[in-house]
mmCIF file of C-alpha atoms in Angstrom:
data_model
loop_
_atom_site.group_PDB
_atom_site.id
_atom_site.type_symbol
_atom_site.label_atom_id
_atom_site.label_comp_id
_atom_site.label_asym_id
_atom_site.label_seq_id
_atom_site.Cartn_x
_atom_site.Cartn_y
_atom_site.Cartn_z
ATOM 1 C CA MET A 20 17.390 -16.503 -10.355
ATOM 2 C CA SER A 21 18.423 -19.606 -8.271
ATOM 3 C CA GLN A 22 21.493 -18.307 -6.853
ATOM 4 C CA SER A 23 19.457 -15.447 -5.325
ATOM 5 C CA SER A 24 16.518 -17.486 -4.107
ATOM 6 C CA GLY A 25 18.451 -18.189 -0.610
ATOM 7 C CA GLY A 26 19.268 -14.818 -0.512
ATOM 8 C CA PHE A 27 15.340 -14.017 -1.052
ATOM 9 C CA PHE A 28 14.365 -16.310 1.676
ATOM 10 C CA GLN A 29 16.542 -15.091 4.060
ATOM 11 C CA ARG A 30 15.413 -11.530 3.628
ATOM 12 C CA LEU A 31 12.085 -12.656 4.357
ATOM 13 C CA GLN A 32 12.557 -14.568 7.216
ATOM 14 C CA ALA A 33 14.713 -11.594 8.681
ATOM 15 C CA LEU A 34 11.799 -9.472 8.229
ATOM 16 C CA SER A 35 9.570 -8.210 11.398
ATOM 17 C CA PRO A 36 6.413 -10.170 11.668
ATOM 18 C CA ARG A 37 4.057 -7.173 10.597
ATOM 19 C CA ARG A 38 6.486 -6.616 7.711
ATOM 20 C CA GLN A 39 5.876 -10.219 6.741
ATOM 21 C CA GLN A 40 2.332 -9.918 7.177
ATOM 22 C CA ALA A 41 2.448 -7.349 4.587
ATOM 23 C CA PHE A 42 4.189 -9.236 2.211
ATOM 24 C CA MET A 43 1.845 -12.087 2.455
ATOM 25 C CA ALA A 44 -1.116 -9.852 2.776
ATOM 26 C CA ALA A 45 -0.277 -8.478 -1.010
ATOM 27 C CA LEU A 46 0.464 -12.135 -2.353
ATOM 28 C CA CYS A 47 -3.173 -13.125 -1.240
ATOM 29 C CA GLU A 48 -4.309 -10.004 -3.056
ATOM 30 C CA ARG A 49 -2.863 -11.496 -6.154
ATOM 31 C CA LEU A 50 -4.237 -14.861 -5.636
ATOM 32 C CA LEU A 51 -7.692 -13.570 -4.790
ATOM 33 C CA PRO A 52 -8.778 -13.279 -8.666
ATOM 34 C CA ASN A 53 -8.093 -17.003 -8.938
ATOM 35 C CA TYR A 54 -10.615 -17.526 -5.983
ATOM 36 C CA ALA A 55 -13.094 -15.305 -7.764
ATOM 37 C CA LEU A 56 -13.070 -17.106 -10.836
ATOM 38 C CA TYR A 57 -13.592 -20.514 -9.349
ATOM 39 C CA ALA A 58 -16.313 -19.021 -7.350
ATOM 40 C CA GLU A 59 -17.950 -17.675 -10.785
ATOM 41 C CA THR A 60 -17.632 -20.414 -12.954
ATOM 42 C CA THR A 61 -18.854 -23.125 -10.307
ATOM 43 C CA GLY A 62 -21.468 -20.608 -7.895
ATOM 44 C CA HIS A 63 -18.942 -22.130 -4.842
ATOM 45 C CA GLY A 64 -17.298 -19.657 -2.553
ATOM 46 C CA ASP A 65 -17.955 -16.388 -1.764
ATOM 47 C CA VAL A 66 -15.694 -13.576 -2.905
ATOM 48 C CA LYS A 67 -16.897 -10.723 -1.001
ATOM 49 C CA GLY A 68 -15.886 -12.883 2.317
ATOM 50 C CA LEU A 69 -12.756 -13.799 1.445
ATOM 51 C CA ARG A 70 -12.319 -9.990 0.534
ATOM 52 C CA ALA A 71 -13.757 -9.138 3.657
ATOM 53 C CA VAL A 72 -11.362 -11.087 5.950
ATOM 54 C CA LEU A 73 -8.375 -9.602 3.583
ATOM 55 C CA ASP A 74 -9.622 -6.227 4.459
ATOM 56 C CA LEU A 75 -9.446 -6.527 8.046
ATOM 57 C CA VAL A 76 -5.971 -7.468 7.571
ATOM 58 C CA TRP A 77 -4.796 -4.595 5.913
ATOM 59 C CA GLU A 78 -6.706 -2.662 8.635
ATOM 60 C CA ARG A 79 -4.910 -4.184 11.132
ATOM 61 C CA LEU A 80 -1.374 -3.210 9.136
ATOM 62 C CA ALA A 81 -2.690 0.276 9.144
ATOM 63 C CA VAL A 82 -3.895 0.507 12.478
ATOM 64 C CA LYS A 83 -1.790 -1.637 15.418
ATOM 65 C CA GLU A 84 -4.577 -0.436 17.549
ATOM 66 C CA ALA A 85 -7.122 -2.156 15.383
ATOM 67 C CA ARG A 86 -9.155 -4.701 17.527
ATOM 68 C CA ILE A 87 -10.269 -7.611 15.207
ATOM 69 C CA ASP A 88 -11.458 -11.117 16.233
ATOM 70 C CA PHE A 89 -9.114 -13.063 14.256
ATOM 71 C CA GLU A 90 -10.033 -16.176 15.733
ATOM 72 C CA ARG A 91 -13.652 -15.427 14.020
ATOM 73 C CA GLN A 92 -11.969 -14.725 11.198
ATOM 74 C CA ALA A 93 -10.337 -17.796 10.815
ATOM 75 C CA GLU A 94 -13.400 -19.958 11.447
ATOM 76 C CA LYS A 95 -15.344 -17.847 8.741
ATOM 77 C CA LEU A 96 -12.368 -18.227 6.219
ATOM 78 C CA ALA A 97 -12.712 -21.905 6.718
ATOM 79 C CA GLU A 98 -16.545 -21.606 5.513
ATOM 80 C CA LEU A 99 -15.257 -20.486 2.409
ATOM 81 C CA GLU A 100 -13.092 -23.481 1.054
ATOM 82 C CA PRO A 101 -13.842 -24.853 -2.188
ATOM 83 C CA PRO A 102 -15.971 -28.461 -1.533
ATOM 84 C CA ALA A 103 -13.457 -31.372 -0.495
ATOM 85 C CA GLU A 104 -14.258 -33.497 -3.310
ATOM 86 C CA ASP A 105 -14.022 -30.712 -6.125
ATOM 87 C CA ASP A 106 -10.469 -31.989 -6.894
ATOM 88 C CA SER A 107 -10.436 -29.953 -10.005
ATOM 89 C CA PHE A 108 -7.582 -27.115 -11.435
ATOM 90 C CA GLY A 109 -10.010 -24.278 -10.280
ATOM 91 C CA ALA A 110 -10.926 -25.824 -6.882
ATOM 92 C CA ARG A 111 -7.504 -26.384 -5.973
ATOM 93 C CA ARG A 112 -6.202 -22.639 -7.114
ATOM 94 C CA ALA A 113 -9.296 -21.001 -5.275
ATOM 95 C CA LEU A 114 -8.144 -23.418 -2.021
ATOM 96 C CA GLU A 115 -4.599 -21.711 -2.516
ATOM 97 C CA ALA A 116 -5.976 -18.216 -2.154
ATOM 98 C CA VAL A 117 -8.024 -19.758 1.089
ATOM 99 C CA VAL A 118 -4.681 -21.372 2.576
ATOM 100 C CA ALA A 119 -2.812 -18.183 2.247
ATOM 101 C CA ILE A 120 -4.978 -16.137 3.885
ATOM 102 C CA SER A 121 -5.621 -18.548 6.945
ATOM 103 C CA ALA A 122 -1.699 -18.797 7.078
ATOM 104 C CA LEU A 123 -1.717 -15.090 7.439
ATOM 105 C CA LEU A 124 -4.060 -15.010 10.067
ATOM 106 C CA ASP A 125 -2.347 -17.855 11.836
ATOM 107 C CA THR A 126 0.726 -15.163 12.286
ATOM 108 C CA LEU A 127 -2.013 -12.677 13.661
ATOM 109 C CA GLN A 128 -3.329 -14.940 16.186
ATOM 110 C CA GLY A 129 0.392 -15.760 17.440
ATOM 111 C CA GLU A 130 3.779 -17.474 16.513
ATOM 112 C CA ALA A 131 3.486 -18.910 12.747
ATOM 113 C CA PRO A 132 7.657 -18.452 11.798
ATOM 114 C CA GLU A 133 6.875 -20.793 8.643
ATOM 115 C CA ALA A 134 3.746 -18.753 7.471
ATOM 116 C CA VAL A 135 5.474 -16.300 5.381
ATOM 117 C CA LEU A 136 7.476 -18.558 3.215
ATOM 118 C CA GLU A 137 4.274 -20.707 3.040
ATOM 119 C CA VAL A 138 2.664 -18.271 1.374
ATOM 120 C CA SER A 139 5.401 -17.285 -1.047
ATOM 121 C CA ARG A 140 6.075 -20.972 -1.948
ATOM 122 C CA THR A 141 1.702 -21.603 -2.504
ATOM 123 C CA SER A 142 2.014 -18.463 -4.826
ATOM 124 C CA ARG A 143 4.854 -20.208 -6.908
ATOM 125 C CA GLY A 144 3.108 -23.191 -6.456
ATOM 126 C CA GLY A 145 0.047 -22.598 -7.932
ATOM 127 C CA VAL A 146 2.179 -20.957 -11.072
ATOM 128 C CA ARG A 147 4.195 -24.231 -11.378
ATOM 129 C CA ALA A 148 0.839 -26.130 -11.355
ATOM 130 C CA PHE A 149 -0.777 -23.784 -13.881
ATOM 131 C CA ILE A 150 2.430 -24.415 -16.583
ATOM 132 C CA GLU A 151 2.303 -28.135 -16.200
ATOM 133 C CA LEU A 152 -1.016 -27.894 -16.903
ATOM 134 C CA THR A 153 -0.671 -25.888 -20.176
ATOM 135 C CA GLU A 154 2.189 -27.193 -21.456
ATOM 136 C CA GLY A 155 1.718 -31.037 -21.233
ATOM 137 C CA GLU A 156 5.102 -32.097 -21.056
ATOM 138 C CA GLU A 157 6.041 -35.508 -19.997
ATOM 139 C CA ASP A 158 9.773 -35.575 -19.040
ATOM 140 C CA GLY A 159 10.433 -34.212 -15.680
ATOM 141 C CA GLU A 160 13.523 -32.345 -16.563
ATOM 142 C CA ARG A 161 12.266 -30.585 -19.595
ATOM 143 C CA LEU A 162 9.421 -29.711 -17.528
ATOM 144 C CA ALA A 163 11.391 -28.534 -14.791
ATOM 145 C CA ALA A 164 13.650 -26.203 -17.366
ATOM 146 C CA LEU A 165 10.029 -24.898 -18.832
ATOM 147 C CA VAL A 166 8.953 -24.100 -15.308
ATOM 148 C CA ARG A 167 12.005 -21.949 -14.371
ATOM 149 C CA GLU A 168 12.291 -20.267 -17.871
ATOM 150 C CA HIS A 169 8.044 -19.834 -18.325
ATOM 151 C CA PRO A 170 7.083 -15.851 -18.665
ATOM 152 C CA LEU A 171 4.469 -16.471 -15.806
ATOM 153 C CA MET A 172 6.953 -17.983 -13.467
ATOM 154 C CA ALA A 173 9.548 -14.948 -14.177
ATOM 155 C CA ASP A 174 6.584 -12.638 -13.395
ATOM 156 C CA GLU A 175 5.870 -14.445 -10.131
ATOM 157 C CA ASN A 176 9.292 -13.823 -9.065
ATOM 158 C CA ASP A 177 9.440 -10.816 -10.165
ATOM 159 C CA PHE A 178 6.614 -9.881 -8.451
ATOM 160 C CA GLN A 179 7.584 -11.369 -5.078
ATOM 161 C CA ASP A 180 10.992 -9.454 -5.703
ATOM 162 C CA ALA A 181 9.041 -6.483 -5.829
ATOM 163 C CA VAL A 182 6.695 -7.064 -2.803
ATOM 164 C CA LEU A 183 9.809 -7.809 -0.570
ATOM 165 C CA GLU A 184 11.494 -4.746 -1.887
ATOM 166 C CA ALA A 185 8.281 -2.670 -0.945
ATOM 167 C CA VAL A 186 7.951 -3.955 2.327
ATOM 168 C CA GLU A 187 11.612 -3.804 3.272
ATOM 169 C CA GLY A 188 10.895 0.232 2.503
ATOM 170 C CA GLU A 189 9.054 2.617 4.486
ATOM 171 C CA LEU A 190 5.464 1.217 5.984
ATOM 172 C CA ASP A 191 3.165 4.224 6.522
ATOM 173 C CA ARG A 192 -0.122 4.339 5.310
ATOM 174 C CA ASP A 193 1.092 5.338 1.883
ATOM 175 C CA GLY A 194 3.499 2.692 1.797
ATOM 176 C CA LEU A 195 0.591 -0.046 2.701
ATOM 177 C CA LYS A 196 -1.516 1.493 -0.017
ATOM 178 C CA ALA A 197 1.044 1.257 -2.680
ATOM 179 C CA LEU A 198 1.837 -2.145 -1.273
ATOM 180 C CA ARG A 199 -2.052 -3.410 -1.882
ATOM 181 C CA ARG A 200 -2.027 -1.582 -5.121
ATOM 182 C CA LEU A 201 0.843 -3.670 -6.178
ATOM 183 C CA GLY A 202 -0.915 -6.679 -4.987
ATOM 184 C CA ARG A 203 -3.632 -6.193 -6.705
ATOM 185 C CA ASN A 204 -2.096 -5.829 -10.104
ATOM 186 C CA GLU A 205 -4.910 -4.176 -11.473
ATOM 187 C CA GLY A 206 -6.878 -7.314 -11.201
ATOM 188 C CA VAL A 207 -4.628 -10.029 -12.514
ATOM 189 C CA SER A 208 -3.783 -12.983 -10.865
ATOM 190 C CA ASN A 209 -0.414 -15.232 -10.364
ATOM 191 C CA LEU A 210 -1.995 -17.160 -13.203
ATOM 192 C CA GLY A 211 -2.029 -14.197 -15.636
ATOM 193 C CA LEU A 212 -6.139 -14.356 -14.994
ATOM 194 C CA GLY A 213 -8.314 -11.336 -14.090
ATOM 195 C CA PRO A 214 -10.611 -9.028 -15.787
ATOM 196 C CA GLU A 215 -11.888 -10.134 -19.139
ATOM 197 C CA GLU A 216 -10.382 -7.678 -21.857
#
């Protein structure tokens, strides 16, 4: 995988801004269940508020003329962050969802050339943190190998590859719907968390 990751990031940066936004929106969809789980278990946060902001992004992607005040949406988003004093694992994963959507909003308000890489790395970073937490490996080298070979990381890499391929293709209304479905991943997040079986 590592030899193609340079190619992956180059392809990502070569995308038009709209295609980068579509890529980020799909990744944000997959981060949303982590935020929802945090809000559900702690009573902090508002998943409907987060969902509403992301829905507006999809609307803008589908209808270029849609007039949406993304500056106002960014203000609303800031209010949805987990409390600063909560340093729990769940709060950090919930914050990743907010940060990813925030980076996406930055691109809709102007230049944010690094945002697409930031969102890609944020999603991978959450998976890495989850593997480190659950595997409890002390040795750095063994842990790095474990992370690389872990099924969740393989799934994350495959997912991002699939999203990249999708946004490189046709992004008409149907293409966007398919991309959104892909991002929603049947409600399962990048950490494999989702609806109760």
